[in-house]
Amino acid sequence: MIVNVVSIIISALLGLMFLMAGIMKMSGVKMHVENFRKLGLPQWFRVFTGFYQVVSAVVIIVGIWADGNGWSLWGGLLLALTMLVAALVHVRAKDSAKETMPAVVLFILAAIVLLINL
């Protein structure tokens, strides 16, 4: 029971965070445009990443209500993969721990949702 509550809380937080972040990336918020430029990534990839994040956020949010159908598992997997790649991109760019840690923390949270729903 408590494990389900933890999964729901983390899923809701991740879903809302990634929905907002994805929309901001797709709409071309200056911070994201500059960040992708700094990381040496093309702007089309920023738009793709934003779209991927919105879809992943929707999947994990649907998992809150349609649990048992694998939505939470897939949402956790999609978001964990996203943040694993993000952390590796920050490491490749030799970013500071301060810049890399948000991706690592979000990876851990998504991995928790994934593992709970295995």
mmCIF file of C-alpha atoms in Angstrom:
data_model
loop_
_atom_site.group_PDB
_atom_site.id
_atom_site.type_symbol
_atom_site.label_atom_id
_atom_site.label_comp_id
_atom_site.label_asym_id
_atom_site.label_seq_id
_atom_site.Cartn_x
_atom_site.Cartn_y
_atom_site.Cartn_z
ATOM 1 C CA MET A 1 0.000 0.000 0.000
ATOM 2 C CA ILE A 2 2.683 2.535 1.001
ATOM 3 C CA VAL A 3 4.714 1.549 -2.067
ATOM 4 C CA ASN A 4 1.742 2.449 -4.290
ATOM 5 C CA VAL A 5 1.392 5.821 -2.576
ATOM 6 C CA VAL A 6 5.105 6.517 -3.092
ATOM 7 C CA SER A 7 4.791 5.584 -6.766
ATOM 8 C CA ILE A 8 1.759 7.846 -7.214
ATOM 9 C CA ILE A 9 3.425 10.817 -5.510
ATOM 10 C CA ILE A 10 6.668 10.471 -7.477
ATOM 11 C CA SER A 11 4.750 9.855 -10.725
ATOM 12 C CA ALA A 12 2.634 12.980 -10.204
ATOM 13 C CA LEU A 13 5.707 15.114 -9.480
ATOM 14 C CA LEU A 14 7.649 13.727 -12.431
ATOM 15 C CA GLY A 15 4.651 14.040 -14.729
ATOM 16 C CA LEU A 16 4.051 17.683 -13.889
ATOM 17 C CA MET A 17 7.760 18.582 -14.012
ATOM 18 C CA PHE A 18 8.340 16.920 -17.369
ATOM 19 C CA LEU A 19 5.119 18.258 -18.847
ATOM 20 C CA MET A 20 6.231 21.782 -17.979
ATOM 21 C CA ALA A 21 9.845 21.221 -19.082
ATOM 22 C CA GLY A 22 8.778 19.628 -22.364
ATOM 23 C CA ILE A 23 6.395 22.454 -23.226
ATOM 24 C CA MET A 24 9.106 25.001 -22.418
ATOM 25 C CA LYS A 25 11.616 23.201 -24.643
ATOM 26 C CA MET A 26 9.178 22.926 -27.552
ATOM 27 C CA SER A 27 8.140 26.576 -27.270
ATOM 28 C CA GLY A 28 11.755 27.755 -27.412
ATOM 29 C CA VAL A 29 12.218 29.314 -23.984
ATOM 30 C CA LYS A 30 15.526 31.193 -24.078
ATOM 31 C CA MET A 31 17.080 29.176 -21.230
ATOM 32 C CA HIS A 32 16.574 25.888 -23.093
ATOM 33 C CA VAL A 33 17.718 27.294 -26.440
ATOM 34 C CA GLU A 34 20.945 28.530 -24.843
ATOM 35 C CA ASN A 35 21.452 25.331 -22.846
ATOM 36 C CA PHE A 36 21.207 23.120 -25.949
ATOM 37 C CA ARG A 37 23.562 25.484 -27.792
ATOM 38 C CA LYS A 38 26.049 25.332 -24.876
ATOM 39 C CA LEU A 39 25.876 21.525 -24.872
ATOM 40 C CA GLY A 40 26.548 21.462 -28.612
ATOM 41 C CA LEU A 41 23.158 19.973 -29.468
ATOM 42 C CA PRO A 42 21.073 21.066 -32.474
ATOM 43 C CA GLN A 43 17.858 22.989 -31.897
ATOM 44 C CA TRP A 44 15.740 20.353 -33.648
ATOM 45 C CA PHE A 45 16.879 17.978 -30.894
ATOM 46 C CA ARG A 46 15.587 20.444 -28.284
ATOM 47 C CA VAL A 47 12.142 20.323 -29.909
ATOM 48 C CA PHE A 48 12.300 16.513 -30.169
ATOM 49 C CA THR A 49 13.385 16.260 -26.524
ATOM 50 C CA GLY A 50 10.513 18.505 -25.464
ATOM 51 C CA PHE A 51 7.999 16.409 -27.401
ATOM 52 C CA TYR A 52 9.447 13.199 -25.942
ATOM 53 C CA GLN A 53 9.194 14.664 -22.437
ATOM 54 C CA VAL A 54 5.557 15.684 -22.928
ATOM 55 C CA VAL A 55 4.636 12.220 -24.227
ATOM 56 C CA SER A 56 6.527 10.558 -21.358
ATOM 57 C CA ALA A 57 4.837 12.845 -18.828
ATOM 58 C CA VAL A 58 1.411 11.973 -20.201
ATOM 59 C CA VAL A 59 2.234 8.256 -20.043
ATOM 60 C CA ILE A 60 3.355 8.422 -16.409
ATOM 61 C CA ILE A 61 0.334 10.566 -15.426
ATOM 62 C CA VAL A 62 -2.050 8.114 -17.120
ATOM 63 C CA GLY A 63 -0.308 5.413 -15.070
ATOM 64 C CA ILE A 64 -1.626 7.014 -11.882
ATOM 65 C CA TRP A 65 -5.208 6.172 -12.906
ATOM 66 C CA ALA A 66 -4.732 3.221 -15.248
ATOM 67 C CA ASP A 67 -2.250 1.317 -13.105
ATOM 68 C CA GLY A 68 -2.101 -2.380 -13.813
ATOM 69 C CA ASN A 69 -1.879 -1.748 -17.545
ATOM 70 C CA GLY A 70 1.840 -0.989 -17.506
ATOM 71 C CA TRP A 71 1.514 2.777 -17.979
ATOM 72 C CA SER A 72 3.533 3.605 -14.856
ATOM 73 C CA LEU A 73 6.201 1.109 -15.836
ATOM 74 C CA TRP A 74 6.531 2.593 -19.331
ATOM 75 C CA GLY A 75 6.417 6.148 -18.031
ATOM 76 C CA GLY A 76 9.155 5.397 -15.516
ATOM 77 C CA LEU A 77 11.243 3.716 -18.202
ATOM 78 C CA LEU A 78 10.852 6.582 -20.694
ATOM 79 C CA LEU A 79 11.732 9.222 -18.124
ATOM 80 C CA ALA A 80 14.614 7.199 -16.650
ATOM 81 C CA LEU A 81 16.112 6.832 -20.137
ATOM 82 C CA THR A 82 15.662 10.551 -20.766
ATOM 83 C CA MET A 83 17.471 11.515 -17.606
ATOM 84 C CA LEU A 84 20.211 8.920 -18.019
ATOM 85 C CA VAL A 85 21.010 10.409 -21.427
ATOM 86 C CA ALA A 86 20.768 13.940 -19.976
ATOM 87 C CA ALA A 87 23.226 13.062 -17.197
ATOM 88 C CA LEU A 88 25.635 11.532 -19.716
ATOM 89 C CA VAL A 89 25.403 14.638 -21.923
ATOM 90 C CA HIS A 90 26.266 16.815 -18.922
ATOM 91 C CA VAL A 91 29.220 14.570 -18.070
ATOM 92 C CA ARG A 92 30.395 14.634 -21.697
ATOM 93 C CA ALA A 93 30.199 18.435 -21.670
ATOM 94 C CA LYS A 94 32.259 18.460 -18.456
ATOM 95 C CA ASP A 95 29.509 20.356 -16.628
ATOM 96 C CA SER A 96 29.820 20.876 -12.898
ATOM 97 C CA ALA A 97 28.158 18.567 -10.391
ATOM 98 C CA LYS A 98 25.677 21.379 -9.688
ATOM 99 C CA GLU A 99 24.580 21.307 -13.341
ATOM 100 C CA THR A 100 24.561 17.503 -13.572
ATOM 101 C CA MET A 101 22.853 16.590 -10.284
ATOM 102 C CA PRO A 102 19.278 17.542 -11.271
ATOM 103 C CA ALA A 103 19.437 15.014 -14.117
ATOM 104 C CA VAL A 104 20.844 12.365 -11.765
ATOM 105 C CA VAL A 105 18.156 12.995 -9.123
ATOM 106 C CA LEU A 106 15.374 12.857 -11.730
ATOM 107 C CA PHE A 107 16.890 9.649 -13.122
ATOM 108 C CA ILE A 108 16.788 8.097 -9.642
ATOM 109 C CA LEU A 109 13.164 9.150 -9.094
ATOM 110 C CA ALA A 110 12.092 7.779 -12.481
ATOM 111 C CA ALA A 111 14.017 4.555 -11.799
ATOM 112 C CA ILE A 112 12.164 4.201 -8.470
ATOM 113 C CA VAL A 113 8.827 4.435 -10.293
ATOM 114 C CA LEU A 114 10.077 1.910 -12.846
ATOM 115 C CA LEU A 115 11.260 -0.555 -10.196
ATOM 116 C CA ILE A 116 8.099 -0.231 -8.090
ATOM 117 C CA ASN A 117 5.986 -1.067 -11.140
ATOM 118 C CA LEU A 118 8.030 -4.007 -12.442
#
